[in-house]
PDB file of C-alpha atoms and ligand atoms in Angstrom:
ATOM      1  CA  MET A   1     -10.188 -80.955 134.749  1.00  0.00           C
ATOM      2  CA  GLU A   2      -8.982 -83.087 131.867  1.00  0.00           C
ATOM      3  CA  GLU A   3      -5.187 -83.262 131.474  1.00  0.00           C
ATOM      4  CA  PRO A   4      -4.023 -81.746 128.166  1.00  0.00           C
ATOM      5  CA  LYS A   5      -2.560 -84.242 125.698  1.00  0.00           C
ATOM      6  CA  ARG A   6       1.220 -84.430 125.708  1.00  0.00           C
ATOM      7  CA  GLU A   7       1.291 -83.520 122.008  1.00  0.00           C
ATOM      8  CA  THR A   8      -0.689 -80.350 122.817  1.00  0.00           C
ATOM      9  CA  VAL A   9       1.687 -79.455 125.650  1.00  0.00           C
ATOM     10  CA  LEU A  10       4.749 -80.076 123.467  1.00  0.00           C
ATOM     11  CA  ALA A  11       3.321 -78.002 120.608  1.00  0.00           C
ATOM     12  CA  ALA A  12       2.593 -75.163 123.054  1.00  0.00           C
ATOM     13  CA  VAL A  13       6.150 -75.321 124.419  1.00  0.00           C
ATOM     14  CA  LEU A  14       7.609 -75.215 120.889  1.00  0.00           C
ATOM     15  CA  ASP A  15       5.327 -72.305 119.945  1.00  0.00           C
ATOM     16  CA  TRP A  16       6.493 -70.438 123.024  1.00  0.00           C
ATOM     17  CA  TYR A  17      10.160 -71.104 122.157  1.00  0.00           C
ATOM     18  CA  ALA A  18       9.592 -69.818 118.613  1.00  0.00           C
ATOM     19  CA  ALA A  19       7.796 -66.710 119.931  1.00  0.00           C
ATOM     20  CA  VAL A  20      10.710 -65.802 122.209  1.00  0.00           C
ATOM     21  CA  GLY A  21      13.244 -66.392 119.436  1.00  0.00           C
ATOM     22  CA  VAL A  22      14.600 -69.830 120.369  1.00  0.00           C
ATOM     23  CA  ASP A  23      14.941 -71.499 116.978  1.00  0.00           C
ATOM     24  CA  THR A  24      17.935 -73.753 117.560  1.00  0.00           C
ATOM     25  CA  SER A  25      18.266 -76.573 120.049  1.00  0.00           C
ATOM     26  CA  LEU A  26      21.681 -77.326 121.473  1.00  0.00           C
ATOM     27  CA  GLY A  27      23.031 -79.761 124.029  1.00  0.00           C
ATOM     28  CA  ASP A  28      26.015 -79.248 126.280  1.00  0.00           C
ATOM     29  CA  GLU A  29      27.689 -82.267 124.715  1.00  0.00           C
ATOM     30  CA  PRO A  30      28.011 -83.192 121.039  1.00  0.00           C
ATOM     31  CA  VAL A  31      25.862 -86.062 119.808  1.00  0.00           C
ATOM     32  CA  ASP A  32      27.397 -88.517 117.361  1.00  0.00           C
ATOM     33  CA  TRP A  33      24.303 -89.358 115.321  1.00  0.00           C
ATOM     34  CA  LEU A  34      26.275 -91.669 113.047  1.00  0.00           C
ATOM     35  CA  ALA A  35      27.105 -93.864 116.048  1.00  0.00           C
ATOM     36  CA  ARG A  36      23.363 -94.277 116.703  1.00  0.00           C
ATOM     37  CA  GLY A  37      22.853 -96.314 113.538  1.00  0.00           C
ATOM     38  CA  ASP A  38      19.403 -95.873 112.014  1.00  0.00           C
ATOM     39  CA  VAL A  39      17.949 -93.702 114.791  1.00  0.00           C
ATOM     40  CA  ALA A  40      17.135 -90.288 113.306  1.00  0.00           C
ATOM     41  CA  PRO A  41      17.004 -87.208 115.604  1.00  0.00           C
ATOM     42  CA  GLY A  42      13.173 -87.103 115.712  1.00  0.00           C
ATOM     43  CA  ASP A  43      12.726 -90.874 116.208  1.00  0.00           C
ATOM     44  CA  GLU A  44      13.512 -90.866 119.897  1.00  0.00           C
ATOM     45  CA  LEU A  45      11.010 -88.097 120.645  1.00  0.00           C
ATOM     46  CA  ARG A  46       8.317 -89.795 118.555  1.00  0.00           C
ATOM     47  CA  ARG A  47       8.925 -93.110 120.367  1.00  0.00           C
ATOM     48  CA  ARG A  48       8.663 -91.417 123.779  1.00  0.00           C
ATOM     49  CA  LEU A  49       5.457 -89.642 122.781  1.00  0.00           C
ATOM     50  CA  ALA A  50       3.918 -92.937 121.683  1.00  0.00           C
ATOM     51  CA  GLU A  51       4.646 -94.524 125.088  1.00  0.00           C
ATOM     52  CA  PRO A  52       1.895 -94.255 127.732  1.00  0.00           C
ATOM     53  CA  ALA A  53       4.543 -93.119 130.261  1.00  0.00           C
ATOM     54  CA  ALA A  54       4.049 -90.130 132.611  1.00  0.00           C
ATOM     55  CA  ALA A  55       4.930 -86.699 131.223  1.00  0.00           C
ATOM     56  CA  PRO A  56       8.415 -85.481 132.179  1.00  0.00           C
ATOM     57  CA  ALA A  57       8.629 -83.336 135.334  1.00  0.00           C
ATOM     58  CA  SER A  58       9.232 -80.157 133.302  1.00  0.00           C
ATOM     59  CA  MET A  59       5.819 -80.601 131.622  1.00  0.00           C
ATOM     60  CA  ALA A  60       3.874 -81.758 134.670  1.00  0.00           C
ATOM     61  CA  THR A  61       0.828 -79.778 135.706  1.00  0.00           C
ATOM     62  CA  PRO A  62       1.150 -77.971 139.064  1.00  0.00           C
ATOM     63  CA  SER A  63      -0.980 -80.618 140.799  1.00  0.00           C
ATOM     64  CA  SER A  64       1.295 -83.574 139.919  1.00  0.00           C
ATOM     65  CA  ALA A  65       4.250 -84.415 142.139  1.00  0.00           C
ATOM     66  CA  PRO A  66       7.656 -83.656 140.594  1.00  0.00           C
ATOM     67  CA  SER A  67       9.635 -86.785 139.736  1.00  0.00           C
ATOM     68  CA  PRO A  68      13.322 -86.828 140.628  1.00  0.00           C
ATOM     69  CA  ALA A  69      15.719 -86.055 137.785  1.00  0.00           C
ATOM     70  CA  PRO A  70      17.648 -89.109 136.569  1.00  0.00           C
ATOM     71  CA  PRO A  71      21.284 -89.125 137.746  1.00  0.00           C
ATOM     72  CA  ARG A  72      23.658 -87.730 135.123  1.00  0.00           C
ATOM     73  CA  ALA A  73      26.583 -89.864 134.073  1.00  0.00           C
ATOM     74  CA  ALA A  74      29.908 -88.432 135.239  1.00  0.00           C
ATOM     75  CA  PRO A  75      31.919 -86.993 132.347  1.00  0.00           C
ATOM     76  CA  PRO A  76      34.603 -89.368 131.087  1.00  0.00           C
ATOM     77  CA  GLY A  77      38.064 -88.584 132.376  1.00  0.00           C
ATOM     78  CA  GLY A  78      36.970 -86.939 135.649  1.00  0.00           C
ATOM     79  CA  ALA A  79      36.318 -83.267 136.334  1.00  0.00           C
ATOM     80  CA  ASP A  80      39.343 -81.798 134.581  1.00  0.00           C
ATOM     81  CA  ASP A  81      38.963 -79.055 131.954  1.00  0.00           C
ATOM     82  CA  ARG A  82      39.370 -81.370 128.968  1.00  0.00           C
ATOM     83  CA  ALA A  83      36.248 -83.299 129.982  1.00  0.00           C
ATOM     84  CA  ARG A  84      34.042 -80.172 130.209  1.00  0.00           C
ATOM     85  CA  PRO A  85      31.643 -79.468 127.341  1.00  0.00           C
ATOM     86  CA  ALA A  86      32.902 -76.991 124.753  1.00  0.00           C
ATOM     87  CA  MET A  87      30.284 -74.333 125.646  1.00  0.00           C
ATOM     88  CA  GLN A  88      31.383 -74.291 129.288  1.00  0.00           C
ATOM     89  CA  GLN A  89      35.052 -73.999 128.302  1.00  0.00           C
ATOM     90  CA  ARG A  90      34.245 -70.960 126.152  1.00  0.00           C
ATOM     91  CA  ALA A  91      32.304 -69.253 128.904  1.00  0.00           C
ATOM     92  CA  ALA A  92      35.278 -69.836 131.244  1.00  0.00           C
ATOM     93  CA  LEU A  93      37.350 -67.099 129.509  1.00  0.00           C
ATOM     94  CA  ALA A  94      36.876 -63.932 131.587  1.00  0.00           C
ATOM     95  CA  PRO A  95      35.811 -60.830 129.587  1.00  0.00           C
ATOM     96  CA  ASP A  96      39.085 -58.946 130.161  1.00  0.00           C
ATOM     97  CA  GLN A  97      41.145 -62.033 129.245  1.00  0.00           C
ATOM     98  CA  ALA A  98      39.041 -62.474 126.108  1.00  0.00           C
ATOM     99  CA  LEU A  99      39.583 -58.837 125.133  1.00  0.00           C
ATOM    100  CA  MET A 100      43.336 -59.095 125.673  1.00  0.00           C
ATOM    101  CA  ALA A 101      43.481 -62.305 123.636  1.00  0.00           C
ATOM    102  CA  ALA A 102      41.439 -60.638 120.868  1.00  0.00           C
ATOM    103  CA  ARG A 103      43.797 -57.638 120.732  1.00  0.00           C
ATOM    104  CA  GLU A 104      46.869 -59.828 120.644  1.00  0.00           C
ATOM    105  CA  THR A 105      45.676 -62.231 117.925  1.00  0.00           C
ATOM    106  CA  ALA A 106      44.077 -59.537 115.764  1.00  0.00           C
ATOM    107  CA  ARG A 107      47.116 -57.259 115.900  1.00  0.00           C
ATOM    108  CA  THR A 108      49.441 -59.942 114.531  1.00  0.00           C
ATOM    109  CA  ALA A 109      47.239 -61.007 111.589  1.00  0.00           C
ATOM    110  CA  ALA A 110      49.210 -60.090 108.460  1.00  0.00           C
ATOM    111  CA  ASP A 111      46.295 -60.383 106.025  1.00  0.00           C
ATOM    112  CA  LEU A 112      42.574 -61.190 105.870  1.00  0.00           C
ATOM    113  CA  ALA A 113      43.205 -64.944 105.619  1.00  0.00           C
ATOM    114  CA  ALA A 114      45.269 -64.826 108.814  1.00  0.00           C
ATOM    115  CA  LEU A 115      42.606 -62.675 110.484  1.00  0.00           C
ATOM    116  CA  GLU A 116      39.883 -65.164 109.527  1.00  0.00           C
ATOM    117  CA  ALA A 117      41.989 -68.048 110.875  1.00  0.00           C
ATOM    118  CA  ALA A 118      42.535 -66.104 114.113  1.00  0.00           C
ATOM    119  CA  LEU A 119      38.785 -65.526 114.433  1.00  0.00           C
ATOM    120  CA  ALA A 120      38.029 -69.168 113.710  1.00  0.00           C
ATOM    121  CA  SER A 121      40.205 -70.277 116.618  1.00  0.00           C
ATOM    122  CA  PHE A 122      39.134 -67.453 118.961  1.00  0.00           C
ATOM    123  CA  ASP A 123      36.889 -68.651 121.786  1.00  0.00           C
ATOM    124  CA  GLY A 124      36.417 -65.364 123.627  1.00  0.00           C
ATOM    125  CA  CYS A 125      33.039 -64.409 122.114  1.00  0.00           C
ATOM    126  CA  GLY A 126      30.109 -66.327 123.595  1.00  0.00           C
ATOM    127  CA  LEU A 127      28.144 -66.043 120.323  1.00  0.00           C
ATOM    128  CA  LYS A 128      30.410 -68.642 118.749  1.00  0.00           C
ATOM    129  CA  ALA A 129      28.940 -71.359 120.989  1.00  0.00           C
ATOM    130  CA  THR A 130      25.477 -71.123 119.425  1.00  0.00           C
ATOM    131  CA  ALA A 131      26.346 -70.107 115.853  1.00  0.00           C
ATOM    132  CA  LYS A 132      26.744 -72.594 113.035  1.00  0.00           C
ATOM    133  CA  ASN A 133      29.349 -70.635 111.103  1.00  0.00           C
ATOM    134  CA  LEU A 134      31.739 -67.727 111.312  1.00  0.00           C
ATOM    135  CA  CYS A 135      30.591 -64.874 109.029  1.00  0.00           C
ATOM    136  CA  PHE A 136      33.683 -62.884 108.156  1.00  0.00           C
ATOM    137  CA  PHE A 137      33.076 -60.735 105.093  1.00  0.00           C
ATOM    138  CA  ARG A 138      31.670 -60.614 101.597  1.00  0.00           C
ATOM    139  CA  GLY A 139      33.003 -58.523  98.705  1.00  0.00           C
ATOM    140  CA  ALA A 140      36.472 -57.235  97.881  1.00  0.00           C
ATOM    141  CA  ALA A 141      39.539 -57.739 100.088  1.00  0.00           C
ATOM    142  CA  GLU A 142      40.423 -54.078  99.617  1.00  0.00           C
ATOM    143  CA  ALA A 143      37.699 -51.532  98.924  1.00  0.00           C
ATOM    144  CA  ARG A 144      37.112 -47.783  98.960  1.00  0.00           C
ATOM    145  CA  LEU A 145      33.780 -48.385 100.718  1.00  0.00           C
ATOM    146  CA  MET A 146      33.470 -50.664 103.743  1.00  0.00           C
ATOM    147  CA  ILE A 147      29.991 -51.505 105.032  1.00  0.00           C
ATOM    148  CA  VAL A 148      29.448 -52.549 108.642  1.00  0.00           C
ATOM    149  CA  GLY A 149      26.151 -54.038 109.800  1.00  0.00           C
ATOM    150  CA  GLU A 150      24.886 -55.356 113.112  1.00  0.00           C
ATOM    151  CA  ALA A 151      25.165 -59.142 113.186  1.00  0.00           C
ATOM    152  CA  PRO A 152      24.657 -62.187 110.985  1.00  0.00           C
ATOM    153  CA  GLY A 153      21.108 -63.539 110.842  1.00  0.00           C
ATOM    154  CA  ARG A 154      19.799 -67.013 110.098  1.00  0.00           C
ATOM    155  CA  ASP A 155      20.681 -67.068 106.384  1.00  0.00           C
ATOM    156  CA  GLU A 156      24.128 -65.631 107.024  1.00  0.00           C
ATOM    157  CA  ASP A 157      24.754 -68.214 109.766  1.00  0.00           C
ATOM    158  CA  ILE A 158      23.864 -71.036 107.383  1.00  0.00           C
ATOM    159  CA  GLU A 159      26.006 -69.676 104.539  1.00  0.00           C
ATOM    160  CA  GLY A 160      28.859 -68.261 106.618  1.00  0.00           C
ATOM    161  CA  ARG A 161      28.766 -64.876 104.805  1.00  0.00           C
ATOM    162  CA  PRO A 162      27.324 -61.521 105.881  1.00  0.00           C
ATOM    163  CA  PHE A 163      24.216 -60.006 104.308  1.00  0.00           C
ATOM    164  CA  VAL A 164      23.089 -62.865 102.084  1.00  0.00           C
ATOM    165  CA  GLY A 165      19.433 -62.931 103.232  1.00  0.00           C
ATOM    166  CA  ARG A 166      16.597 -60.560 102.302  1.00  0.00           C
ATOM    167  CA  ALA A 167      18.229 -57.557 103.957  1.00  0.00           C
ATOM    168  CA  GLY A 168      21.441 -58.320 102.082  1.00  0.00           C
ATOM    169  CA  GLN A 169      19.600 -58.546  98.779  1.00  0.00           C
ATOM    170  CA  LEU A 170      18.081 -55.120  99.413  1.00  0.00           C
ATOM    171  CA  LEU A 171      21.537 -53.817 100.346  1.00  0.00           C
ATOM    172  CA  ASP A 172      22.885 -55.095  97.015  1.00  0.00           C
ATOM    173  CA  ARG A 173      20.082 -53.290  95.148  1.00  0.00           C
ATOM    174  CA  MET A 174      20.790 -50.079  97.092  1.00  0.00           C
ATOM    175  CA  LEU A 175      24.489 -50.306  96.194  1.00  0.00           C
ATOM    176  CA  ALA A 176      23.658 -51.013  92.552  1.00  0.00           C
ATOM    177  CA  ALA A 177      21.609 -47.804  92.529  1.00  0.00           C
ATOM    178  CA  ILE A 178      24.825 -45.847  93.164  1.00  0.00           C
ATOM    179  CA  GLY A 179      26.778 -47.941  90.658  1.00  0.00           C
ATOM    180  CA  LEU A 180      28.493 -50.332  93.087  1.00  0.00           C
ATOM    181  CA  ALA A 181      28.632 -54.129  92.860  1.00  0.00           C
ATOM    182  CA  GLU A 182      29.755 -56.703  95.432  1.00  0.00           C
ATOM    183  CA  GLY A 183      33.306 -56.563  94.079  1.00  0.00           C
ATOM    184  CA  ASP A 184      33.523 -52.813  94.793  1.00  0.00           C
ATOM    185  CA  VAL A 185      32.751 -52.993  98.513  1.00  0.00           C
ATOM    186  CA  HIS A 186      33.725 -54.914 101.639  1.00  0.00           C
ATOM    187  CA  ILE A 187      30.745 -55.991 103.771  1.00  0.00           C
ATOM    188  CA  THR A 188      30.944 -57.171 107.384  1.00  0.00           C
ATOM    189  CA  ASN A 189      29.308 -56.788 110.821  1.00  0.00           C
ATOM    190  CA  ILE A 190      30.242 -55.626 114.321  1.00  0.00           C
ATOM    191  CA  VAL A 191      30.081 -59.288 115.467  1.00  0.00           C
ATOM    192  CA  TYR A 192      31.096 -62.324 113.462  1.00  0.00           C
ATOM    193  CA  TRP A 193      28.601 -64.885 114.762  1.00  0.00           C
ATOM    194  CA  ARG A 194      24.821 -64.921 114.802  1.00  0.00           C
ATOM    195  CA  PRO A 195      23.279 -63.925 118.151  1.00  0.00           C
ATOM    196  CA  PRO A 196      20.674 -66.524 119.228  1.00  0.00           C
ATOM    197  CA  GLY A 197      17.189 -65.554 118.077  1.00  0.00           C
ATOM    198  CA  ASN A 198      18.681 -62.602 116.141  1.00  0.00           C
ATOM    199  CA  ARG A 199      18.859 -60.465 119.247  1.00  0.00           C
ATOM    200  CA  THR A 200      21.039 -57.339 119.206  1.00  0.00           C
ATOM    201  CA  PRO A 201      24.628 -58.183 120.200  1.00  0.00           C
ATOM    202  CA  THR A 202      25.502 -57.101 123.736  1.00  0.00           C
ATOM    203  CA  PRO A 203      28.104 -54.317 124.146  1.00  0.00           C
ATOM    204  CA  GLN A 204      30.496 -56.951 125.523  1.00  0.00           C
ATOM    205  CA  GLU A 205      30.074 -59.206 122.466  1.00  0.00           C
ATOM    206  CA  ALA A 206      30.670 -56.266 120.132  1.00  0.00           C
ATOM    207  CA  GLU A 207      33.624 -55.049 122.195  1.00  0.00           C
ATOM    208  CA  VAL A 208      35.445 -58.382 122.123  1.00  0.00           C
ATOM    209  CA  CYS A 209      35.040 -58.570 118.332  1.00  0.00           C
ATOM    210  CA  ARG A 210      36.218 -54.993 117.858  1.00  0.00           C
ATOM    211  CA  PRO A 211      40.001 -55.626 117.746  1.00  0.00           C
ATOM    212  CA  PHE A 212      39.353 -58.009 114.829  1.00  0.00           C
ATOM    213  CA  LEU A 213      37.123 -55.464 113.105  1.00  0.00           C
ATOM    214  CA  GLU A 214      39.658 -52.681 113.564  1.00  0.00           C
ATOM    215  CA  ARG A 215      42.420 -54.866 112.105  1.00  0.00           C
ATOM    216  CA  GLN A 216      40.042 -55.748 109.256  1.00  0.00           C
ATOM    217  CA  ILE A 217      39.535 -52.027 108.590  1.00  0.00           C
ATOM    218  CA  GLU A 218      43.323 -51.506 108.512  1.00  0.00           C
ATOM    219  CA  LEU A 219      43.699 -54.332 105.987  1.00  0.00           C
ATOM    220  CA  VAL A 220      40.764 -53.295 103.762  1.00  0.00           C
ATOM    221  CA  LYS A 221      41.913 -49.634 103.778  1.00  0.00           C
ATOM    222  CA  PRO A 222      38.520 -48.044 103.041  1.00  0.00           C
ATOM    223  CA  GLU A 223      38.214 -44.326 102.354  1.00  0.00           C
ATOM    224  CA  VAL A 224      34.678 -44.269 103.694  1.00  0.00           C
ATOM    225  CA  VAL A 225      32.659 -46.497 106.060  1.00  0.00           C
ATOM    226  CA  LEU A 226      28.903 -46.970 105.835  1.00  0.00           C
ATOM    227  CA  LEU A 227      27.302 -48.031 109.132  1.00  0.00           C
ATOM    228  CA  LEU A 228      24.010 -49.896 108.831  1.00  0.00           C
ATOM    229  CA  GLY A 229      21.526 -49.408 111.650  1.00  0.00           C
ATOM    230  CA  GLY A 230      21.627 -48.067 115.181  1.00  0.00           C
ATOM    231  CA  ALA A 231      23.620 -50.879 116.812  1.00  0.00           C
ATOM    232  CA  ALA A 232      26.520 -50.625 114.340  1.00  0.00           C
ATOM    233  CA  ALA A 233      26.453 -46.811 114.324  1.00  0.00           C
ATOM    234  CA  LYS A 234      26.416 -46.427 118.114  1.00  0.00           C
ATOM    235  CA  HIS A 235      29.111 -49.038 118.631  1.00  0.00           C
ATOM    236  CA  MET A 236      31.485 -47.818 115.938  1.00  0.00           C
ATOM    237  CA  LEU A 237      31.048 -44.118 116.693  1.00  0.00           C
ATOM    238  CA  GLY A 238      31.101 -44.598 120.463  1.00  0.00           C
ATOM    239  CA  VAL A 239      27.913 -42.597 121.028  1.00  0.00           C
ATOM    240  CA  ALA A 240      24.517 -43.263 122.564  1.00  0.00           C
ATOM    241  CA  ASP A 241      22.325 -41.347 120.061  1.00  0.00           C
ATOM    242  CA  GLY A 242      19.662 -43.166 118.081  1.00  0.00           C
ATOM    243  CA  ILE A 243      20.018 -43.870 114.361  1.00  0.00           C
ATOM    244  CA  MET A 244      17.565 -41.118 113.340  1.00  0.00           C
ATOM    245  CA  ARG A 245      19.880 -38.568 114.937  1.00  0.00           C
ATOM    246  CA  LEU A 246      23.109 -40.198 113.704  1.00  0.00           C
ATOM    247  CA  ARG A 247      22.183 -40.815 110.082  1.00  0.00           C
ATOM    248  CA  GLY A 248      22.530 -38.371 107.237  1.00  0.00           C
ATOM    249  CA  SER A 249      25.677 -36.479 108.191  1.00  0.00           C
ATOM    250  CA  TRP A 250      29.355 -37.292 108.074  1.00  0.00           C
ATOM    251  CA  ARG A 251      30.838 -38.497 111.350  1.00  0.00           C
ATOM    252  CA  THR A 252      34.360 -39.291 112.410  1.00  0.00           C
ATOM    253  CA  MET A 253      34.981 -42.876 113.433  1.00  0.00           C
ATOM    254  CA  PRO A 254      37.858 -43.139 115.922  1.00  0.00           C
ATOM    255  CA  LEU A 255      40.014 -46.285 115.861  1.00  0.00           C
ATOM    256  CA  ALA A 256      42.290 -47.622 118.617  1.00  0.00           C
ATOM    257  CA  SER A 257      45.312 -47.051 116.345  1.00  0.00           C
ATOM    258  CA  GLY A 258      44.590 -43.313 116.455  1.00  0.00           C
ATOM    259  CA  ALA A 259      43.316 -43.301 112.852  1.00  0.00           C
ATOM    260  CA  ARG A 260      40.020 -41.540 112.129  1.00  0.00           C
ATOM    261  CA  LEU A 261      37.765 -42.459 109.238  1.00  0.00           C
ATOM    262  CA  PRO A 262      34.797 -40.650 107.697  1.00  0.00           C
ATOM    263  CA  ALA A 263      31.626 -42.626 108.377  1.00  0.00           C
ATOM    264  CA  MET A 264      28.027 -42.277 107.254  1.00  0.00           C
ATOM    265  CA  ALA A 265      25.337 -43.979 109.323  1.00  0.00           C
ATOM    266  CA  THR A 266      22.121 -44.984 107.615  1.00  0.00           C
ATOM    267  CA  LEU A 267      19.005 -47.053 108.223  1.00  0.00           C
ATOM    268  CA  HIS A 268      19.414 -50.814 108.309  1.00  0.00           C
ATOM    269  CA  PRO A 269      18.043 -52.609 105.214  1.00  0.00           C
ATOM    270  CA  ALA A 270      16.021 -54.934 107.502  1.00  0.00           C
ATOM    271  CA  TYR A 271      14.270 -51.817 108.855  1.00  0.00           C
ATOM    272  CA  LEU A 272      13.719 -50.573 105.298  1.00  0.00           C
ATOM    273  CA  LEU A 273      12.046 -53.883 104.419  1.00  0.00           C
ATOM    274  CA  ARG A 274       9.577 -53.286 107.253  1.00  0.00           C
ATOM    275  CA  THR A 275       9.272 -49.539 106.659  1.00  0.00           C
ATOM    276  CA  PRO A 276       9.528 -48.846 102.907  1.00  0.00           C
ATOM    277  CA  VAL A 277       8.631 -45.172 103.378  1.00  0.00           C
ATOM    278  CA  ALA A 278      12.011 -44.700 105.127  1.00  0.00           C
ATOM    279  CA  LYS A 279      13.871 -45.713 101.934  1.00  0.00           C
ATOM    280  CA  ARG A 280      13.994 -42.080 100.822  1.00  0.00           C
ATOM    281  CA  MET A 281      16.194 -41.237 103.848  1.00  0.00           C
ATOM    282  CA  ALA A 282      18.561 -44.135 103.121  1.00  0.00           C
ATOM    283  CA  TRP A 283      18.659 -43.015  99.483  1.00  0.00           C
ATOM    284  CA  ARG A 284      19.819 -39.540 100.521  1.00  0.00           C
ATOM    285  CA  ASP A 285      22.552 -41.096 102.702  1.00  0.00           C
ATOM    286  CA  LEU A 286      23.744 -43.284  99.826  1.00  0.00           C
ATOM    287  CA  LEU A 287      23.866 -40.296  97.482  1.00  0.00           C
ATOM    288  CA  ALA A 288      26.114 -38.535 100.009  1.00  0.00           C
ATOM    289  CA  VAL A 289      28.412 -41.585 100.034  1.00  0.00           C
ATOM    290  CA  GLU A 290      28.483 -41.667  96.228  1.00  0.00           C
ATOM    291  CA  ALA A 291      29.284 -37.936  96.077  1.00  0.00           C
ATOM    292  CA  ARG A 292      32.104 -38.274  98.592  1.00  0.00           C
ATOM    293  CA  LEU A 293      33.633 -41.257  96.772  1.00  0.00           C
ATOM    294  CA  SER A 294      33.603 -39.397  93.434  1.00  0.00           C
ATOM    295  CA  ARG A 295      35.027 -36.255  95.051  1.00  0.00           C
ATOM    296  CA  GLU A 296      37.900 -38.300  96.511  1.00  0.00           C
ATOM    297  CA  ALA A 297      38.463 -40.015  93.130  1.00  0.00           C
ATOM    298  CA  ASP A 298      38.594 -36.618  91.344  1.00  0.00           C
ATOM    299  CA  ARG A 299      41.111 -35.404  93.898  1.00  0.00           C
ATOM    300  CA  ALA A 300      43.412 -38.438  93.490  1.00  0.00           C
TER     301      ALA A 300
HETATM  302  N1  LIG B   1      21.734 -58.002 109.197  1.00  0.00           N
HETATM  303  C1  LIG B   1      22.969 -57.598 109.561  1.00  0.00           C
HETATM  304  O1  LIG B   1      23.130 -56.603 110.271  1.00  0.00           O
HETATM  305  N2  LIG B   1      24.002 -58.286 109.095  1.00  0.00           N
HETATM  306  C2  LIG B   1      23.888 -59.348 108.301  1.00  0.00           C
HETATM  307  O2  LIG B   1      24.900 -59.931 107.924  1.00  0.00           O
HETATM  308  C3  LIG B   1      22.589 -59.746 107.931  1.00  0.00           C
HETATM  309  C4  LIG B   1      21.520 -59.068 108.400  1.00  0.00           C
END
């Protein structure tokens, strides 16, 4: 049987990566591209493809003998912690240590700027290793309505702000329909970094971010919280029900401080983009939020 061309094999591998959600390539060690002079990232791969050399072992067909992996250079400075790649150092923080560190740093943040700085230097959430940027919040520093979504996506990761992609644009239009602009609300997520391939954050990732989110809620002082989608609703309400059961009625969101906040869960705007017929349910939920906010304003 004729061997497939290396270009064909490479294209198939890349297609497979894209299909399973791998859209970012990372190494364990940073690459200083400036130090490589005129060699652009793709040049090396193109040069290797042009060579008539044997395909690497990872692409070999089952019939070809595996070639031994080239020896890896020892890290400079020996095997001490400073010489380990950043991703491995992050993973070294045990989950309970990470949670304790999160509680301690979040608790002492006096304002949102201090909380953002604490998050930026926090290495206890594994998502940070693959994300480009921290996505803290968008909107007002203090707001009567706080909106909590699931996790930053690709656009948010690039911009470093939550809900700036298509789902965010729909969210803005939904808010405008009840008379609210960006400056009237505080928008964030249950995790502050993009999960690779936009997967749902794991309970552990959400849990380690929670002390920061709870401190954020204390600082923003919302009267009402709107939870977008099943992941945010389940995590923040501490329940296992699906979003169709949770949405549409007022729930009580318990916080570690003992405070309890009224929360409305609704459908995630990304789901509404895929399922426009469900917009009528989200619309009803938003009207309930609007009614509650005006009732509270009348009372004040
Ligand atoms: N979806 C989310 O849940 N959050 C964002 O910030 C963007 C998309």
